[in-house]
PDB file of C-alpha atoms in Angstrom:
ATOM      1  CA  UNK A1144      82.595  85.576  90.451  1.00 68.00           C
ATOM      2  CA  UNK A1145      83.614  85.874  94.118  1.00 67.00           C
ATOM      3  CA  UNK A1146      85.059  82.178  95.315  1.00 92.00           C
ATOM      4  CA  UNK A1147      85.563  83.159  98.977  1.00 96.00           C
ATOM      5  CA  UNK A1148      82.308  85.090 100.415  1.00 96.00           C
ATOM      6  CA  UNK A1149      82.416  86.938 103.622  1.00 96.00           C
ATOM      7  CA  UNK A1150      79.588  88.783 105.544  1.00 89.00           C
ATOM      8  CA  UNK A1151      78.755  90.873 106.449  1.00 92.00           C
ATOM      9  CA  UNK A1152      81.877  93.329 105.197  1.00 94.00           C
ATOM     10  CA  UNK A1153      81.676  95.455 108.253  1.00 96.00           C
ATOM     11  CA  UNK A1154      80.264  94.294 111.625  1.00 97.00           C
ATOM     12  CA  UNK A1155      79.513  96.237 114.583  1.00 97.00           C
ATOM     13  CA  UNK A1156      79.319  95.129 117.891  1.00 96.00           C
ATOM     14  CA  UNK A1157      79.056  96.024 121.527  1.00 96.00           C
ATOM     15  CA  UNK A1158      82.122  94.761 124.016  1.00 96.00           C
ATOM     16  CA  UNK A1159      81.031  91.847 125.599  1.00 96.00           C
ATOM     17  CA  UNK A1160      77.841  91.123 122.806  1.00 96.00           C
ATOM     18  CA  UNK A1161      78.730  87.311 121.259  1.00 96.00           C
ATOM     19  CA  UNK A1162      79.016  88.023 117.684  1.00 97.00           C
ATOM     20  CA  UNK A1163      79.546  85.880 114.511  1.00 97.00           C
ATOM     21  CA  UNK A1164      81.077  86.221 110.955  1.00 97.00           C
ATOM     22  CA  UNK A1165      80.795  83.954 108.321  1.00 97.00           C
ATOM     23  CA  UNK A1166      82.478  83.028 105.601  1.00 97.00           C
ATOM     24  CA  UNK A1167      81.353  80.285 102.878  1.00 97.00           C
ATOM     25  CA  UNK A1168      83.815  79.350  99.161  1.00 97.00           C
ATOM     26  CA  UNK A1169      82.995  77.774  95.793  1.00 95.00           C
ATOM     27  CA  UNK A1170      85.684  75.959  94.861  1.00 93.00           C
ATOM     28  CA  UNK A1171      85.069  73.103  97.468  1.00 92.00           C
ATOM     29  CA  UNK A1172      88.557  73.381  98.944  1.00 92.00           C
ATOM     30  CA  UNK A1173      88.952  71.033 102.105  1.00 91.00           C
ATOM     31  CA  UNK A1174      91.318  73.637 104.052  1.00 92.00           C
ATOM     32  CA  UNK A1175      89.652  76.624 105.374  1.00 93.00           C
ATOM     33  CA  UNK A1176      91.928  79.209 107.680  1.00 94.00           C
ATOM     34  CA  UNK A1177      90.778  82.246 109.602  1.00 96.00           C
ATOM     35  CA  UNK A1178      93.382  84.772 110.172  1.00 96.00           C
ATOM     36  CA  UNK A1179      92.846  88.141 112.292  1.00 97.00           C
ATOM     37  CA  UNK A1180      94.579  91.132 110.758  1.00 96.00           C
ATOM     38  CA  UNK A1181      95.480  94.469 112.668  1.00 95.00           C
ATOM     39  CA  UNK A1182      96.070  98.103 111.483  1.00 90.00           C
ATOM     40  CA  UNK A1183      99.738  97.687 109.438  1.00 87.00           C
ATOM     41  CA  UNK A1184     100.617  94.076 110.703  1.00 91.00           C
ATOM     42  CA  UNK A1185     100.037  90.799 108.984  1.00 92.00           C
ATOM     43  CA  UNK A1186      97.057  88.367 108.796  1.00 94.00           C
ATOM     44  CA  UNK A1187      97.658  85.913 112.296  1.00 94.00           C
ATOM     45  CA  UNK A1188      96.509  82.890 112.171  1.00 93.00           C
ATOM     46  CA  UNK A1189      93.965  82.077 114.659  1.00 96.00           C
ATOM     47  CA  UNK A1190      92.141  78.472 113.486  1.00 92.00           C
ATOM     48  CA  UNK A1191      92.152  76.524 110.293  1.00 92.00           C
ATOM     49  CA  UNK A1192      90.066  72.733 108.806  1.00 92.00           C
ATOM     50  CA  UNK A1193      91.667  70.368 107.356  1.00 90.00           C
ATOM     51  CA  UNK A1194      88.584  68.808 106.035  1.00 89.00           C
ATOM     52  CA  UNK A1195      86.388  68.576 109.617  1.00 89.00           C
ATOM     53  CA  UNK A1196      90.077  68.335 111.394  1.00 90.00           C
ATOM     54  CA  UNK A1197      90.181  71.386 113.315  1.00 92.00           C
ATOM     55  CA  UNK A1198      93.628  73.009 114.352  1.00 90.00           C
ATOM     56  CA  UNK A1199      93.468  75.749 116.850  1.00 91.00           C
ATOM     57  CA  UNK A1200      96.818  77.893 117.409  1.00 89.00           C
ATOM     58  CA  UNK A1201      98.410  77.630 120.512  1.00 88.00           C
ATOM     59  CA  UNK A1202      97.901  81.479 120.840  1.00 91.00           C
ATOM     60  CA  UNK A1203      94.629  81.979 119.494  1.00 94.00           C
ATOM     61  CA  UNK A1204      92.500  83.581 122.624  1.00 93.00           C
ATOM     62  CA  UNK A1205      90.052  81.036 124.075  1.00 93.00           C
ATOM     63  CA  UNK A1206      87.260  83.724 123.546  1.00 94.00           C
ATOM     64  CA  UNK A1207      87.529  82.877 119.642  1.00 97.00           C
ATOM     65  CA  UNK A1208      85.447  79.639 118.753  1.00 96.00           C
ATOM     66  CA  UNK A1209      85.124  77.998 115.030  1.00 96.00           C
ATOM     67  CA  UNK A1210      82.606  76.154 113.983  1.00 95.00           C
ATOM     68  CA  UNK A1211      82.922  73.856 109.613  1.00 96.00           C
ATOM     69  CA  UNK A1212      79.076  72.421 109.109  1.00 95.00           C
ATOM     70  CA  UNK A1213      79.978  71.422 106.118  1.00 94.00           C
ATOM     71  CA  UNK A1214      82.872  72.033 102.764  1.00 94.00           C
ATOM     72  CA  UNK A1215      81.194  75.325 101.691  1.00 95.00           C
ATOM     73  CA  UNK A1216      80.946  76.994 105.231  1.00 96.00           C
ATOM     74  CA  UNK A1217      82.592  77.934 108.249  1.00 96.00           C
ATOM     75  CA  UNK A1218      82.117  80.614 111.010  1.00 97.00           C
ATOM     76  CA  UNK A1219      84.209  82.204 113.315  1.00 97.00           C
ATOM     77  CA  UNK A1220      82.229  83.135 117.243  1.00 97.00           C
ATOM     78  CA  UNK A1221      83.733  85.542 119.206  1.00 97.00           C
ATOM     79  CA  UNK A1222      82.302  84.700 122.481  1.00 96.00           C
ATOM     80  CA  UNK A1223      82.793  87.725 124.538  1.00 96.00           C
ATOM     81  CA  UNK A1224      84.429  90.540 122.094  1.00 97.00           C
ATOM     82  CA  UNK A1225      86.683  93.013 123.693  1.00 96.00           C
ATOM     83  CA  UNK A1226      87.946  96.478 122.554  1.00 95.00           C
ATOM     84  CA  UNK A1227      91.068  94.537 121.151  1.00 95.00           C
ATOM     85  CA  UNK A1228      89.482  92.609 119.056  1.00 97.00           C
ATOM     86  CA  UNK A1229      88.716  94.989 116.675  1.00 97.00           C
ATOM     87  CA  UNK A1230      90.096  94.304 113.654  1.00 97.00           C
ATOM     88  CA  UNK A1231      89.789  92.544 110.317  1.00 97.00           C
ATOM     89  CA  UNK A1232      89.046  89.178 109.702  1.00 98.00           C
ATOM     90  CA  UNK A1233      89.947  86.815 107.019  1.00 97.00           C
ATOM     91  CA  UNK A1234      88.861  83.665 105.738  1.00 97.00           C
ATOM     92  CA  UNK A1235      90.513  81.906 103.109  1.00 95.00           C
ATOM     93  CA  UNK A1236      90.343  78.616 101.536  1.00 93.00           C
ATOM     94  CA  UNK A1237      92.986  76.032  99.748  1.00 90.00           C
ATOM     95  CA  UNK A1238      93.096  73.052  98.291  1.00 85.00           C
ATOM     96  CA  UNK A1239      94.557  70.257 100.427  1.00 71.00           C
ATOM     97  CA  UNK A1240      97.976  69.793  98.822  1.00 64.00           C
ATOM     98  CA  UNK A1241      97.722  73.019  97.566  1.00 66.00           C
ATOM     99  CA  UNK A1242      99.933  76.318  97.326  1.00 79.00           C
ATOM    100  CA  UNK A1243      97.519  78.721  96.686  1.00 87.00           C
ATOM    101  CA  UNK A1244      94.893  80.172  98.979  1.00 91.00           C
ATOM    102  CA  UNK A1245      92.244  82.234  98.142  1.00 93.00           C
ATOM    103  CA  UNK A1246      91.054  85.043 100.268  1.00 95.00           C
ATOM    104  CA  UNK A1247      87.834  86.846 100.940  1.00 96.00           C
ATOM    105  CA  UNK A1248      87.157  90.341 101.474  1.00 95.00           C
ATOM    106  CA  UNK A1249      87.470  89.889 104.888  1.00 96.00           C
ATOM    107  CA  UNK A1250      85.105  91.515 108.081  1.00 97.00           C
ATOM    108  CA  UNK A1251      86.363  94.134 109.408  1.00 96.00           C
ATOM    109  CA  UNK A1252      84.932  94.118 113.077  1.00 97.00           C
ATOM    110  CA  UNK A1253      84.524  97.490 115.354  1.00 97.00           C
ATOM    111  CA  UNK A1254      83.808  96.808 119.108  1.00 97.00           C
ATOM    112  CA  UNK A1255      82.059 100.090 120.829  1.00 96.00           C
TER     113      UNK A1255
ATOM    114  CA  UNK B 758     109.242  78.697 115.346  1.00 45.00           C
ATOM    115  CA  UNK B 759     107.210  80.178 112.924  1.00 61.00           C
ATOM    116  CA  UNK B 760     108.905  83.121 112.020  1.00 86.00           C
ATOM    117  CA  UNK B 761     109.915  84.497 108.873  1.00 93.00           C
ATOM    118  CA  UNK B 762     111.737  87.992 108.655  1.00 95.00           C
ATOM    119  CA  UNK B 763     111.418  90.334 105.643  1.00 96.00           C
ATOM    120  CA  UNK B 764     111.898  94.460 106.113  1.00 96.00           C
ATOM    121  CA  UNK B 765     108.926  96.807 106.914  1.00 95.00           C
ATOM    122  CA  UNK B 766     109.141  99.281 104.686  1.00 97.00           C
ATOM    123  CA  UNK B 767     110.939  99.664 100.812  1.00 97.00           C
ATOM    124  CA  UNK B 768     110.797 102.929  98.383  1.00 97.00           C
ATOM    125  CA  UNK B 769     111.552 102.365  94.851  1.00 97.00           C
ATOM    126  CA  UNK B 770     110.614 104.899  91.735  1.00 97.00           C
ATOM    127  CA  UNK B 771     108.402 103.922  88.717  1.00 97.00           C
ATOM    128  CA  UNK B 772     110.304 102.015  86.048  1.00 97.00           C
ATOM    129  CA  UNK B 773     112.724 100.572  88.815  1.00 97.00           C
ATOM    130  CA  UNK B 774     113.132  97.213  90.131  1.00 97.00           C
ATOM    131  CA  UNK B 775     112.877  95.989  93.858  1.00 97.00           C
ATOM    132  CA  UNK B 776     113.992  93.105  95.286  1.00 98.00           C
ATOM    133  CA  UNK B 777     111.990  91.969  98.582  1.00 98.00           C
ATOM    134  CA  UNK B 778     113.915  89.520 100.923  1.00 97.00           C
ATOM    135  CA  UNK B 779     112.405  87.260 103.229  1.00 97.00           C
ATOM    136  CA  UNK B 780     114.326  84.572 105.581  1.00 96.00           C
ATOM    137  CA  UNK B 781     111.975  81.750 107.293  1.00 94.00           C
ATOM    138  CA  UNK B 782     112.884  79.229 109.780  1.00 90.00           C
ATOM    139  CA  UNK B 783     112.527  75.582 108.733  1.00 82.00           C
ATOM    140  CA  UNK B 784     110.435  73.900 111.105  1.00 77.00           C
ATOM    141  CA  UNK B 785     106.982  73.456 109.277  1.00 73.00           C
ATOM    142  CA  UNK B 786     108.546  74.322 105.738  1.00 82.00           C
ATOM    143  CA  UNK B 787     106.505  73.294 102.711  1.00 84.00           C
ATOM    144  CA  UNK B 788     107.289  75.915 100.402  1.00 90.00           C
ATOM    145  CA  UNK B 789     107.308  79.681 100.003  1.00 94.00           C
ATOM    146  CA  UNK B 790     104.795  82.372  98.526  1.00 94.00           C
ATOM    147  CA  UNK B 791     104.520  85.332  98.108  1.00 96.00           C
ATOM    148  CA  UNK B 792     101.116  87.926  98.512  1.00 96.00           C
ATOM    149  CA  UNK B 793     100.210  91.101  97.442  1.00 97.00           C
ATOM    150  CA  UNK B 794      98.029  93.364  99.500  1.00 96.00           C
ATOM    151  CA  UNK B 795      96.389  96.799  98.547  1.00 96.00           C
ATOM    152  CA  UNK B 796      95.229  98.799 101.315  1.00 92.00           C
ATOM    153  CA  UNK B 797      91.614  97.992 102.611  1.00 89.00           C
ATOM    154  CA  UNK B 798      92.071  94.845 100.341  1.00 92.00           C
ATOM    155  CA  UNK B 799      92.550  90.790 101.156  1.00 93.00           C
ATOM    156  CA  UNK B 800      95.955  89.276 100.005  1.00 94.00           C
ATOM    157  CA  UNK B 801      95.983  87.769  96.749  1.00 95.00           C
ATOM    158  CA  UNK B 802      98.522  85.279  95.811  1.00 93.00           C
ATOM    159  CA  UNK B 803     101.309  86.158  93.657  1.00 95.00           C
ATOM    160  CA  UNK B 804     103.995  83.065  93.320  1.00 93.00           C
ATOM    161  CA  UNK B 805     104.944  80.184  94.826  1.00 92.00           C
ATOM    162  CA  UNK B 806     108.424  78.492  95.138  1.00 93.00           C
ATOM    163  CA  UNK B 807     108.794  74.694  96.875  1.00 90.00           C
ATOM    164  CA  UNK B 808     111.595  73.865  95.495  1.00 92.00           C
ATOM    165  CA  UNK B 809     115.455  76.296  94.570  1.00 96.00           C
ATOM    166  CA  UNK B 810     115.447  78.498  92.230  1.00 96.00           C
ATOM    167  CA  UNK B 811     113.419  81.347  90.249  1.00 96.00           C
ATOM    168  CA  UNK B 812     109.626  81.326  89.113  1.00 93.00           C
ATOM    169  CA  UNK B 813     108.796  84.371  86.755  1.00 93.00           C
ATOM    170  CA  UNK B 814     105.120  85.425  86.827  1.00 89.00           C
ATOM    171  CA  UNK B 815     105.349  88.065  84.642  1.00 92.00           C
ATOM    172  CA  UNK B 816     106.816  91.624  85.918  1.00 95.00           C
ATOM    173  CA  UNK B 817     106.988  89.370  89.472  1.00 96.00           C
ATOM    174  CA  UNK B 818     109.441  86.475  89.865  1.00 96.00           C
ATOM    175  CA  UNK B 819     110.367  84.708  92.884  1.00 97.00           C
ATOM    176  CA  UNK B 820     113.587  82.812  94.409  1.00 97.00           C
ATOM    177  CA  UNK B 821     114.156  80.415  97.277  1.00 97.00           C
ATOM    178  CA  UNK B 822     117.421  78.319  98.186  1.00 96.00           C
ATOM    179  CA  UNK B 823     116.128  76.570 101.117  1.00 94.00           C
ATOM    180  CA  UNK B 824     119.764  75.842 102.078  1.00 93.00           C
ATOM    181  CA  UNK B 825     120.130  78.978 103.572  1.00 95.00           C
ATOM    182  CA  UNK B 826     116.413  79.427 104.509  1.00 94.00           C
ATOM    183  CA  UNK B 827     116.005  82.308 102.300  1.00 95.00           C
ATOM    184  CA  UNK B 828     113.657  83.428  99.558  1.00 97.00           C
ATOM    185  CA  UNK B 829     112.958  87.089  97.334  1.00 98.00           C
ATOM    186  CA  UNK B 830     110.061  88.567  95.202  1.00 98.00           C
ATOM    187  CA  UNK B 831     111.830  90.558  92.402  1.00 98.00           C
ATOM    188  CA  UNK B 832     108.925  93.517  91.134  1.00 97.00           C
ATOM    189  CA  UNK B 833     110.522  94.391  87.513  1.00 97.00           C
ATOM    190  CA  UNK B 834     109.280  97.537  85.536  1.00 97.00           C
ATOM    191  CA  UNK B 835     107.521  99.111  88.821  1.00 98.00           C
ATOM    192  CA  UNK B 836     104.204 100.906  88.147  1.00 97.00           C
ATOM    193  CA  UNK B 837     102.441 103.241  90.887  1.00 97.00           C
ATOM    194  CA  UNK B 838      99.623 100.522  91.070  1.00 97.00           C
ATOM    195  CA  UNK B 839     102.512  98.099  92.633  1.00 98.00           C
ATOM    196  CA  UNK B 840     102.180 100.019  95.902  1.00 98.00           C
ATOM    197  CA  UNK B 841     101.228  97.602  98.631  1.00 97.00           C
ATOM    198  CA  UNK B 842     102.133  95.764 101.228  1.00 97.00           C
ATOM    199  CA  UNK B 843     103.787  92.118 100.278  1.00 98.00           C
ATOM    200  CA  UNK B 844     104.013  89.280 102.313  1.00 96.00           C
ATOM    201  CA  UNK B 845     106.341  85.960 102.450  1.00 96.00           C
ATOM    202  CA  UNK B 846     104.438  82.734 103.798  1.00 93.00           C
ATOM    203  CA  UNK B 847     105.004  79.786 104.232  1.00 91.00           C
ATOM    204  CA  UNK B 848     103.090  76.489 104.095  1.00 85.00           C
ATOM    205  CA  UNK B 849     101.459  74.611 101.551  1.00 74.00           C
ATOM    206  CA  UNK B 850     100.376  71.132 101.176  1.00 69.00           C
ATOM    207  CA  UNK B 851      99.059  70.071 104.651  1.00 72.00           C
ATOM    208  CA  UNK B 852     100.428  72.429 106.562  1.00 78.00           C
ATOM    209  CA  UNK B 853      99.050  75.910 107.645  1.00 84.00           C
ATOM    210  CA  UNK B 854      99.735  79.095 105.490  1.00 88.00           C
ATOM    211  CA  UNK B 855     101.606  81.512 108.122  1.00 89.00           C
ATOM    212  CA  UNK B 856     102.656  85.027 106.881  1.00 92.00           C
ATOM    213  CA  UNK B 857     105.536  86.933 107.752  1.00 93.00           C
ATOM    214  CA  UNK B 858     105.131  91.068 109.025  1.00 93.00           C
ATOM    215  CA  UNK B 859     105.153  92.029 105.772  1.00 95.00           C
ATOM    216  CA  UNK B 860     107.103  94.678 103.263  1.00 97.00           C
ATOM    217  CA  UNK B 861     105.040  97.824 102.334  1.00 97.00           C
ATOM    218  CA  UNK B 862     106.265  99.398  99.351  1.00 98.00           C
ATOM    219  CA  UNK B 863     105.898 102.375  97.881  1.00 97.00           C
ATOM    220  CA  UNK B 864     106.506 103.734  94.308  1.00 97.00           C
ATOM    221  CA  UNK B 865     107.962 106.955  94.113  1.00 96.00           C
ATOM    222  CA  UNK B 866     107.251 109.081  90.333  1.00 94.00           C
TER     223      UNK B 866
END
């Protein structure tokens, strides 16, 4: 049973169009992360919860907002989504206290 | 910083066993994992280490000496299937999981 659901699996958007992927978990961890992952490079942090504590990286473009309702769900808004943007994007969950995260299948986002 | 170091690329043959290093710096440290990634595929967890010495998973065990910073997933009895890209993070507890660039390896017949 998938623990760490993220839609859609592909998303395709116009540069400029505000666009929004979602991600929702399970296993009511408190810690939810969204990392962005380029072609051959490694997942980069952008935002993660600690409980409704957010924690935006320094270096995360202003263009890339987060929003936690609630435990199961959180959402990432790209605001204005240009050509380097494209990429995949990962959600993943832990356990406060935790060593483990859990990933979903990730969005992998195409800007035309 | 943030940074943890660990080589791009690493060929080994089927049957073999590869050693993947990976040095971190301190600030932030919690403890050390490890992840596997297939191509087109998320990272799934493979072992953990917070404190020295070696945690066997299986075919995969991992080492860390945090006095020198400085951690390794050993792969034992390599199959094809192993062929991925692996990645050292580190974090844990209340602190963010960050990953280094990642090793891709690939097993050779």
């Amino acid at each position: 049973d998938a623990m760490v659901i993220q839609n859609p699996r592909y998303q395709v958007t116009q540069f400029g169009k505000p666009v929004t992927l979602s991600c929702s978990q399970t296993l009511n961890h408190n810690v939810m992360y969204w990392y962005q992952q380029k072609s051959s490079q490694a997942p980069k942090l952008l935002f993660h919860y600690y409980d409704k504590d957010f924690n935006n990286e320094a270096d995360t473009p202003d263009n890339f907002q987060s929003r936690r309702p609630n435990t199961s769900f959180c959402f990432l808004d790209i605001r204005s989504p240009g050509l380097g943007d494209a990429a995949m994007y990962l959600c993943a969950t832990s356990a406060g206290g935790g060593k483990v995260a859990f990933f979903g299948q990730g969005t992998r986002l195409t800007v035309v | 910083g943030q940074s943890l170091e660990q080589p791009s690329e690493v060929t080994a043959v089927e049957g073999a066993i590869v050693q993947i290093n990976c040095t971190y710096q301190t600030s932030g440290f919690y403890g050390l994992s490890w992840y596997q990634q297939h191509d087109g595929g998320a990272p799934t967890f493979l072992s953990y280490n917070a404190l020295d010495g070696l945690e066997e998973t299986g075919r995969f065990s991992s080492f860390l000496s945090r006095s020198d910073s400085y951690g390794y997933l050993l792969l034992q009895e390599l199959q094809m299937k192993d062929s991925a890209s692996y990645f050292c993070a580190k974090g844990g507890g209340n602190t963010p999981l960050v990953f280094g660039k990642g090793t891709r390896l690939s097993v050779i017949a």
